[in-house]
Coordinates of C-alpha atoms and ligand atoms in Angstrom, one line a residue:
M466 CA 22.3 20.1 -11.8
P467 CA 20.4 21.4 -14.8
K468 CA 17.5 19.1 -15.9
A469 CA 19.1 18.0 -19.2
N470 CA 22.2 16.7 -17.6
I471 CA 20.5 14.5 -15.0
N472 CA 18.4 13.0 -17.7
E473 CA 21.3 12.4 -20.1
Q474 CA 22.9 10.3 -17.4
L475 CA 19.7 8.5 -16.6
N476 CA 18.8 7.9 -20.3
L477 CA 15.2 6.9 -19.6
R478 CA 12.1 8.2 -21.2
R479 CA 8.4 7.5 -20.9
T480 CA 8.5 6.2 -24.5
D481 CA 10.8 3.4 -23.3
F482 CA 7.7 1.9 -21.7
P483 CA 4.6 0.5 -23.4
A484 CA 2.1 3.2 -24.5
N485 CA -0.7 1.8 -22.3
F486 CA 1.5 1.6 -19.2
R487 CA -0.3 2.9 -16.1
W488 CA 1.6 5.7 -14.5
G489 CA 0.1 6.9 -11.3
S490 CA 0.4 8.0 -7.7
S491 CA -1.1 6.4 -4.7
T492 CA -2.8 7.6 -1.5
S493 CA -5.1 6.2 1.2
S494 CA -8.2 7.6 2.9
Y495 CA -7.1 7.9 6.5
Q496 CA -3.8 9.3 5.5
I497 CA -5.1 12.3 3.5
E498 CA -8.9 12.9 3.9
G499 CA -9.2 14.5 7.3
A500 CA -12.8 15.6 7.9
A501 CA -13.0 12.8 10.4
Q502 CA -16.3 14.1 11.9
E503 CA -17.9 15.2 8.7
G504 CA -20.3 13.7 6.2
G505 CA -21.7 11.2 8.6
R506 CA -18.4 9.3 8.9
G507 CA -18.1 7.0 11.9
E508 CA -15.1 6.3 14.1
S509 CA -12.4 4.2 12.6
I510 CA -9.8 2.1 14.5
W511 CA -7.2 4.8 13.6
D512 CA -9.3 7.6 15.2
R513 CA -9.4 5.5 18.4
F514 CA -5.7 4.5 18.2
T515 CA -4.4 8.0 17.6
S516 CA -6.3 9.3 20.6
M517 CA -4.3 7.0 22.9
P518 CA -1.3 8.6 24.4
G519 CA 2.1 7.6 23.2
K520 CA 1.0 5.7 20.1
I521 CA 1.9 8.3 17.4
R522 CA 5.4 9.8 17.4
D523 CA 4.2 13.5 17.2
A524 CA 0.9 12.8 19.0
S525 CA -1.0 13.7 15.9
S526 CA -3.9 12.0 14.0
G527 CA -5.5 12.0 10.7
A528 CA -8.4 14.2 11.9
V529 CA -7.4 16.9 9.4
A530 CA -4.5 15.4 7.5
C531 CA -4.3 16.9 4.0
D532 CA -7.9 18.0 4.3
H533 CA -8.4 16.2 1.0
Y534 CA -12.1 15.7 1.8
H535 CA -12.5 19.4 1.0
R536 CA -9.5 20.0 -1.3
W537 CA -9.8 16.9 -3.6
P538 CA -10.4 18.9 -6.8
A539 CA -7.1 20.7 -6.4
D540 CA -5.4 17.4 -5.5
L541 CA -6.7 15.7 -8.6
D542 CA -5.6 18.7 -10.6
L543 CA -2.2 18.1 -9.2
A544 CA -2.3 14.4 -10.2
Q545 CA -3.4 15.4 -13.7
S546 CA -0.6 18.0 -13.9
L547 CA 1.9 15.4 -13.2
G548 CA 1.0 13.7 -16.4
T549 CA -0.2 10.5 -14.7
N550 CA -3.0 8.5 -16.3
A551 CA -4.1 6.5 -13.2
Y552 CA -4.7 7.3 -9.6
R553 CA -4.9 4.9 -6.7
F554 CA -7.0 5.9 -3.7
S555 CA -8.9 4.1 -0.9
I556 CA -12.4 4.2 0.4
A557 CA -13.0 4.8 4.1
W558 CA -15.4 2.1 5.2
P559 CA -16.6 4.2 8.2
R560 CA -17.8 6.8 5.7
I561 CA -20.1 4.2 4.1
F562 CA -21.1 2.3 7.2
P563 CA -20.3 4.4 10.2
N564 CA -20.9 1.4 12.5
G565 CA -19.4 -1.1 10.2
R566 CA -22.7 -2.6 9.0
A567 CA -26.3 -1.4 8.5
A568 CA -29.3 -2.0 6.4
K569 CA -28.5 1.2 4.4
P570 CA -25.2 2.9 3.6
N571 CA -24.6 6.5 4.4
A572 CA -25.5 8.5 1.3
Q573 CA -23.1 11.3 2.0
G574 CA -20.2 8.9 2.0
L575 CA -21.3 7.3 -1.3
D576 CA -21.7 10.8 -2.8
F577 CA -18.2 11.8 -1.8
Y578 CA -16.6 8.9 -3.6
S579 CA -18.9 9.3 -6.5
R580 CA -17.8 12.9 -7.0
L581 CA -14.1 11.9 -6.4
V582 CA -14.3 9.3 -9.1
E583 CA -16.1 11.6 -11.5
G584 CA -13.3 14.1 -10.8
M585 CA -10.7 11.5 -11.8
L586 CA -12.4 10.5 -15.0
E587 CA -12.8 14.2 -16.0
R588 CA -9.1 14.6 -15.6
G589 CA -8.1 11.4 -17.5
L590 CA -7.1 9.5 -14.4
E591 CA -8.1 5.9 -14.4
P592 CA -9.5 5.2 -10.9
W593 CA -7.9 2.3 -8.9
A594 CA -9.9 1.8 -5.7
T595 CA -8.7 0.0 -2.6
L596 CA -11.4 -1.2 -0.4
Y597 CA -9.4 -1.7 2.7
H598 CA -6.4 0.4 3.5
W599 CA -6.5 -0.1 7.3
D600 CA -9.4 2.1 8.5
L601 CA -11.8 -0.5 10.0
P602 CA -14.9 0.9 11.6
Q603 CA -14.3 1.0 15.4
A604 CA -17.7 -0.6 16.0
L605 CA -16.4 -3.8 14.3
Q606 CA -13.2 -3.7 16.4
D607 CA -15.4 -3.5 19.5
Q608 CA -16.9 -6.8 18.4
G609 CA -13.4 -8.4 17.9
G610 CA -12.4 -6.9 14.6
W611 CA -10.8 -9.1 11.9
A612 CA -10.2 -11.9 14.4
Q613 CA -13.9 -12.5 14.1
R614 CA -15.4 -14.3 11.1
E615 CA -18.4 -11.9 11.2
T616 CA -16.1 -9.0 10.1
V617 CA -15.6 -10.9 6.8
D618 CA -19.4 -10.8 6.2
A619 CA -19.5 -7.1 7.0
F620 CA -16.6 -6.5 4.5
L621 CA -18.6 -8.4 1.8
A622 CA -21.7 -6.2 2.4
Y623 CA -19.5 -3.1 2.2
T624 CA -17.8 -4.4 -0.9
D625 CA -21.2 -5.1 -2.5
V626 CA -22.4 -1.6 -1.9
M627 CA -19.2 0.1 -3.2
T628 CA -18.9 -2.0 -6.3
R629 CA -22.6 -1.5 -7.1
H630 CA -22.3 2.2 -6.6
L631 CA -19.0 2.9 -8.4
G632 CA -18.7 -0.1 -10.7
D633 CA -20.0 1.6 -13.8
R634 CA -17.0 4.0 -13.5
V635 CA -14.3 2.1 -11.5
K636 CA -13.0 -1.0 -13.1
N637 CA -9.9 -1.6 -11.0
W638 CA -10.4 -3.0 -7.5
I639 CA -7.9 -3.8 -4.9
T640 CA -9.4 -5.7 -2.0
H641 CA -6.8 -5.3 0.6
N642 CA -3.7 -3.2 1.1
E643 CA -0.8 -5.1 2.7
P644 CA -2.6 -7.7 4.7
W645 CA 0.7 -8.6 6.4
C646 CA 0.8 -5.1 7.9
T647 CA -2.8 -5.1 9.0
A648 CA -2.4 -8.4 10.7
F649 CA 1.1 -8.2 12.2
I650 CA 1.9 -4.5 12.8
G651 CA -1.7 -3.9 14.1
N652 CA -2.2 -7.1 16.1
F653 CA 1.2 -8.5 17.0
E654 CA 3.7 -5.6 17.1
G655 CA 1.0 -3.3 18.3
H656 CA 2.5 -0.3 16.5
H657 CA -0.6 0.2 14.4
A658 CA -4.3 0.2 15.1
P659 CA -5.9 -1.6 16.8
G660 CA -2.7 -1.9 18.8
L661 CA -2.9 -5.5 20.0
K662 CA 0.1 -7.7 20.8
D663 CA -1.0 -11.2 20.3
F664 CA 0.6 -13.4 17.7
K665 CA -2.2 -16.0 17.7
V666 CA -4.8 -13.3 17.1
A667 CA -2.7 -11.8 14.4
M668 CA -2.6 -15.1 12.6
Q669 CA -6.4 -15.4 12.7
V670 CA -6.7 -11.8 11.5
C671 CA -4.4 -12.6 8.6
H672 CA -6.5 -15.6 7.7
H673 CA -9.7 -13.7 7.7
L674 CA -8.3 -10.9 5.6
L675 CA -7.3 -13.5 3.0
V676 CA -10.7 -15.2 3.2
S677 CA -12.5 -11.9 2.8
H678 CA -10.3 -11.1 -0.2
G679 CA -11.3 -14.4 -1.9
L680 CA -15.0 -14.0 -1.1
A681 CA -15.0 -10.4 -2.3
I682 CA -13.9 -11.4 -5.8
P683 CA -17.2 -13.0 -7.0
V684 CA -19.1 -10.1 -5.4
I685 CA -17.1 -7.6 -7.3
R686 CA -17.4 -9.5 -10.6
R687 CA -21.1 -9.9 -10.2
N688 CA -21.5 -6.1 -9.9
V689 CA -18.7 -5.1 -12.3
P690 CA -18.5 -7.7 -15.0
D691 CA -15.5 -6.0 -16.6
A692 CA -13.7 -5.5 -13.4
R693 CA -10.0 -6.2 -12.7
V694 CA -9.5 -7.4 -9.2
G695 CA -6.4 -8.1 -7.1
A696 CA -4.8 -7.6 -3.7
A697 CA -1.8 -5.3 -3.0
L698 CA 0.8 -7.2 -1.0
S699 CA 3.9 -5.8 0.7
L700 CA 6.7 -8.0 -0.4
H701 CA 10.4 -8.0 0.4
P702 CA 13.5 -9.6 -1.1
L703 CA 15.3 -11.2 1.8
R704 CA 18.9 -12.0 2.5
A705 CA 20.5 -14.0 5.3
A706 CA 22.5 -11.8 7.5
S707 CA 25.4 -14.2 7.3
D708 CA 26.0 -17.6 5.6
R709 CA 25.6 -19.4 8.9
A710 CA 23.2 -22.3 8.4
E711 CA 21.0 -20.9 11.3
D712 CA 20.7 -17.5 9.6
V713 CA 19.9 -19.1 6.2
A714 CA 17.2 -21.2 7.9
A715 CA 15.8 -18.2 9.7
T716 CA 15.6 -16.3 6.4
Q717 CA 13.5 -19.2 5.0
R718 CA 11.1 -18.9 7.9
H719 CA 10.9 -15.1 7.6
D720 CA 10.2 -15.5 3.9
G721 CA 7.6 -18.0 4.8
L722 CA 5.5 -15.6 6.8
R723 CA 6.3 -12.3 5.0
N724 CA 6.0 -13.5 1.4
R725 CA 5.1 -17.1 0.8
W726 CA 2.2 -17.2 3.3
F727 CA 0.3 -14.8 1.0
L728 CA 1.6 -15.8 -2.4
D729 CA 1.3 -19.6 -1.9
A730 CA -2.2 -19.2 -0.6
L731 CA -3.3 -16.8 -3.3
Y732 CA -1.8 -18.9 -6.0
G733 CA -3.5 -22.1 -4.9
R734 CA -0.7 -23.9 -2.9
G735 CA -2.3 -23.6 0.5
Y736 CA -0.3 -22.2 3.4
P737 CA 3.4 -23.2 3.4
Q738 CA 3.8 -26.4 5.4
D739 CA 7.2 -25.5 6.9
I740 CA 5.6 -22.4 8.5
W741 CA 2.5 -24.2 9.6
A742 CA 4.7 -26.6 11.5
V743 CA 6.6 -23.7 13.2
L744 CA 3.3 -22.0 14.2
G745 CA 2.0 -24.9 16.2
S746 CA -0.9 -23.8 18.4
N747 CA -0.7 -20.3 16.9
A748 CA -1.9 -21.6 13.5
P749 CA -5.2 -20.0 12.4
Q750 CA -8.5 -21.9 12.4
V751 CA -9.2 -22.7 8.8
A752 CA -12.7 -23.7 7.7
P753 CA -13.0 -26.5 5.1
N754 CA -13.3 -24.5 1.9
D755 CA -11.2 -21.5 2.9
M756 CA -8.1 -22.3 1.0
N757 CA -10.0 -22.7 -2.2
V758 CA -11.7 -19.4 -1.5
I759 CA -8.4 -17.6 -1.0
A760 CA -7.1 -19.1 -4.2
T761 CA -10.0 -17.6 -6.3
P762 CA -8.2 -16.4 -9.4
T763 CA -7.5 -12.7 -9.6
D764 CA -6.7 -10.5 -12.6
F765 CA -3.5 -9.0 -11.3
L766 CA -1.1 -9.0 -8.4
G767 CA -0.4 -5.6 -6.7
V768 CA 3.1 -5.3 -5.3
N769 CA 4.1 -2.6 -2.8
Y770 CA 7.9 -2.5 -2.9
Y771 CA 10.0 -0.5 -0.4
F772 CA 13.0 -2.4 0.9
P773 CA 14.9 -5.7 1.3
E774 CA 15.5 -7.2 4.7
N775 CA 18.5 -9.0 6.2
V776 CA 17.5 -11.8 8.5
A777 CA 19.2 -13.5 11.4
D778 CA 18.3 -16.4 13.6
A779 CA 17.0 -15.3 17.0
P780 CA 16.2 -18.3 19.2
S781 CA 14.7 -16.1 22.0
Q782 CA 12.5 -14.1 19.7
G783 CA 8.9 -15.2 19.6
V784 CA 7.4 -18.0 17.6
M785 CA 9.3 -17.4 14.4
Q786 CA 12.7 -16.9 16.1
T787 CA 13.9 -14.5 13.6
R788 CA 15.3 -11.0 13.7
V789 CA 15.7 -8.3 11.0
V790 CA 19.2 -6.9 11.3
E791 CA 20.4 -3.5 10.2
L792 CA 23.7 -4.1 8.4
E793 CA 26.2 -1.2 8.4
N794 CA 27.3 0.9 5.4
I795 CA 24.0 0.5 3.6
E796 CA 22.2 3.3 1.9
R797 CA 19.0 4.1 3.7
T798 CA 16.1 6.6 3.6
D799 CA 15.5 8.8 6.7
F800 CA 13.1 6.0 7.9
G801 CA 16.1 3.6 7.9
W802 CA 14.7 1.6 5.0
E803 CA 17.3 0.2 2.8
V804 CA 17.5 1.7 -0.7
S805 CA 17.7 -1.1 -3.2
P806 CA 16.4 -0.7 -6.8
E807 CA 18.1 -4.0 -7.6
G808 CA 16.1 -5.6 -4.8
M809 CA 12.9 -4.6 -6.8
V810 CA 14.3 -6.5 -9.8
E811 CA 15.2 -9.5 -7.7
L812 CA 11.8 -9.5 -6.0
L813 CA 9.7 -9.3 -9.2
A814 CA 11.9 -11.8 -11.0
R815 CA 11.2 -14.2 -8.1
V816 CA 7.5 -13.6 -8.0
A817 CA 7.2 -14.1 -11.8
R818 CA 9.3 -17.3 -11.7
D819 CA 7.6 -18.9 -8.7
Y820 CA 4.0 -17.8 -9.2
H821 CA 3.5 -16.7 -12.8
P822 CA 1.0 -13.8 -12.3
E823 CA -0.2 -12.7 -15.7
H824 CA -0.4 -9.1 -14.8
I825 CA 1.5 -7.2 -12.1
F826 CA 1.1 -3.6 -10.9
L827 CA 3.6 -1.9 -8.6
T828 CA 0.9 -0.4 -6.5
E829 CA 3.3 1.5 -4.2
N830 CA 7.0 2.5 -4.2
G831 CA 8.5 5.6 -2.6
S832 CA 10.8 7.1 0.0
T833 CA 10.9 9.5 2.9
Y834 CA 13.5 12.1 3.6
D835 CA 13.4 15.2 5.9
D836 CA 12.4 17.8 3.4
L837 CA 13.1 21.5 3.8
V838 CA 11.5 24.3 1.8
S839 CA 14.4 26.5 0.6
P840 CA 14.3 30.2 0.7
D841 CA 13.6 30.0 -3.1
G842 CA 10.4 28.2 -2.3
V843 CA 11.5 24.9 -3.7
V844 CA 11.9 21.6 -2.0
H845 CA 15.2 20.3 -3.4
D846 CA 14.5 16.6 -2.5
V847 CA 17.4 15.4 -4.6
K848 CA 17.5 12.1 -2.7
R849 CA 13.9 11.3 -3.4
R850 CA 14.3 12.2 -7.0
D851 CA 17.3 10.0 -7.2
Y852 CA 15.3 7.2 -5.5
L853 CA 12.5 7.6 -8.0
Q854 CA 14.8 7.7 -11.0
R855 CA 16.7 4.6 -10.0
H856 CA 13.5 2.6 -9.3
L857 CA 12.1 3.6 -12.7
K858 CA 15.4 2.4 -14.3
A859 CA 15.0 -0.8 -12.4
L860 CA 11.4 -1.0 -13.6
H861 CA 12.6 -0.7 -17.1
Q862 CA 15.0 -3.6 -16.5
I863 CA 12.1 -5.6 -15.1
L864 CA 10.1 -5.1 -18.3
Q865 CA 13.1 -6.1 -20.4
L866 CA 13.3 -9.3 -18.5
G867 CA 9.8 -10.0 -19.8
I868 CA 8.1 -9.7 -16.3
P869 CA 4.5 -8.5 -16.9
V870 CA 4.5 -5.3 -14.9
E871 CA 1.9 -3.0 -16.4
G872 CA 1.8 0.0 -14.1
Y873 CA 3.7 2.0 -11.4
F874 CA 2.0 4.0 -8.7
A875 CA 4.4 6.3 -6.7
W876 CA 3.8 6.6 -3.0
S877 CA 2.6 9.2 -2.6
L878 CA 0.9 12.1 -4.4
L879 CA 1.1 14.2 -1.1
D880 CA 2.9 14.2 2.1
N881 CA 0.4 12.8 4.5
F882 CA -0.3 11.1 7.9
E883 CA 2.3 8.4 8.0
W884 CA 0.6 6.1 10.6
A885 CA 2.6 5.7 13.8
E886 CA 5.2 8.3 12.5
G887 CA 2.5 11.0 12.3
Y888 CA 3.6 13.9 10.1
V889 CA 7.3 13.3 10.8
R890 CA 7.8 11.2 7.7
R891 CA 7.1 12.8 4.4
F892 CA 6.7 10.5 1.4
G893 CA 5.0 13.0 -1.0
L894 CA 6.0 14.1 -4.5
T895 CA 4.2 17.1 -3.3
H896 CA 5.1 19.0 -0.2
V897 CA 2.2 19.8 2.1
D898 CA 2.5 22.6 4.6
F899 CA 0.2 21.2 7.3
Q900 CA -0.4 24.7 8.9
T901 CA -1.6 26.4 5.7
Q902 CA -2.5 23.3 3.6
Q903 CA -0.4 24.8 0.8
R904 CA 0.8 22.2 -1.8
R905 CA 3.9 22.5 -3.8
L906 CA 5.6 20.0 -6.1
K907 CA 9.0 19.0 -4.9
A908 CA 12.0 18.5 -7.2
S909 CA 11.0 14.8 -7.3
G910 CA 7.5 15.6 -8.4
L911 CA 8.8 18.1 -11.0
W912 CA 11.1 15.4 -12.4
Y913 CA 8.3 12.8 -12.5
Q914 CA 6.1 15.4 -14.3
A915 CA 8.9 16.2 -16.9
F916 CA 9.4 12.4 -17.4
L917 CA 5.7 11.7 -17.8
R918 CA 5.1 14.7 -20.1
G919 CA 7.9 13.6 -22.3
E920 CA 9.9 16.8 -21.8
F921 CA 13.1 14.9 -22.3
Ligands
LIG1667 C1 3.0 1.3 3.1 C2 1.5 1.7 3.3 C3 1.2 3.1 3.0 C4 2.3 4.0 3.4 C5 3.7 3.5 2.9 C6 4.9 4.4 3.3 O1 3.3 0.2 3.9 O2 0.7 0.9 2.5 O3 0.0 3.5 3.5 O4 2.3 4.2 4.8 O5 3.9 2.3 3.4

């Protein structure tokens, strides 16, 4: 379909959004950087995890990934060419402290991020730095990882160094990316590093992540007085799989751990009591002032939105006794994730109504499909383009409802290492040929570019 037609139907322009709206794309260190052995970088839990047989679908790792460590100027050129005005990236802790902690940081690691940030500023891209996007130094995992309170101290030392070093240029700081995933996929489901399968440990990890978030805020503010600080949560609108009372109750429980556990705690309500009761002896150890620490006021809430979930009661299933069910006849991406732009509206309306964050940023949103490069050299990812368009339309609706969303970061700038899925799942607006490292904007990226440049 010619460009003009699609956009007539869509009837959406950049000028329909506030002039200072942040338009960006998002990436993370382990997923794109590669150069795992260079620049004095230490081993991360993902280097270790990917070396274990059977953990990654295509037996790959992030050792090379998009080779962004060497190709970052071209990648930032790409982000600039899209017409974005912001860029979200993450810092690899093992590049700064190869063993997790030390008296002195690794200068080569600091230099790399310094140059990267300079590169963003030169291209008119506002840097949004994430401190922790899952690549814990393996040395800290060897001492118990996030289940140990000492890891919180190490995180604060790392945060202190990074914000001192980059704080004159980076004003937007995200402490953690998706603490639910770190805690539960990594320590309970075992599908992500470090690959543990222990619910009680996962609960303690989760608590320490939140404490480390709260304690990091004053550290960041001290070093960067004009900083804006927040966390990026993975949140989901939830639906009961049926109207049976058991399924409705299960949905409440699921919501309690997936959404409210984080939002209630961050917004000063403590952990949800109904979930605490369900946890029993699996509840985390909470030190006296922890809940106040976690509720330290932030400047924004980062929301990563991908999909809704349908939940059923499952009496034989673990502590929470819930199960996510795949309903039939539902539009899905090739990952099986439900496509639901209306779910994004529902979710943000709920967050705004229940928690009143003053500023919200959609820090991730995107889709994966099995892309093919056509003989004409183009990736006609019509479904991803459609996904993006429908979510931007939903975003516009969200703004019209008066919900204070101030930015949108598409996941992702590049196809990259998609964790346990390896290179099988492509989320990029840009296609990456992992043999040659050639980049080419897909139809979705070309559309985002035309939208952002105001070409229609
Ligand atoms: C999110 C992660 C991100 C990426 C997308 C697809 O959960 O934060 O790193 O893997 O999913």
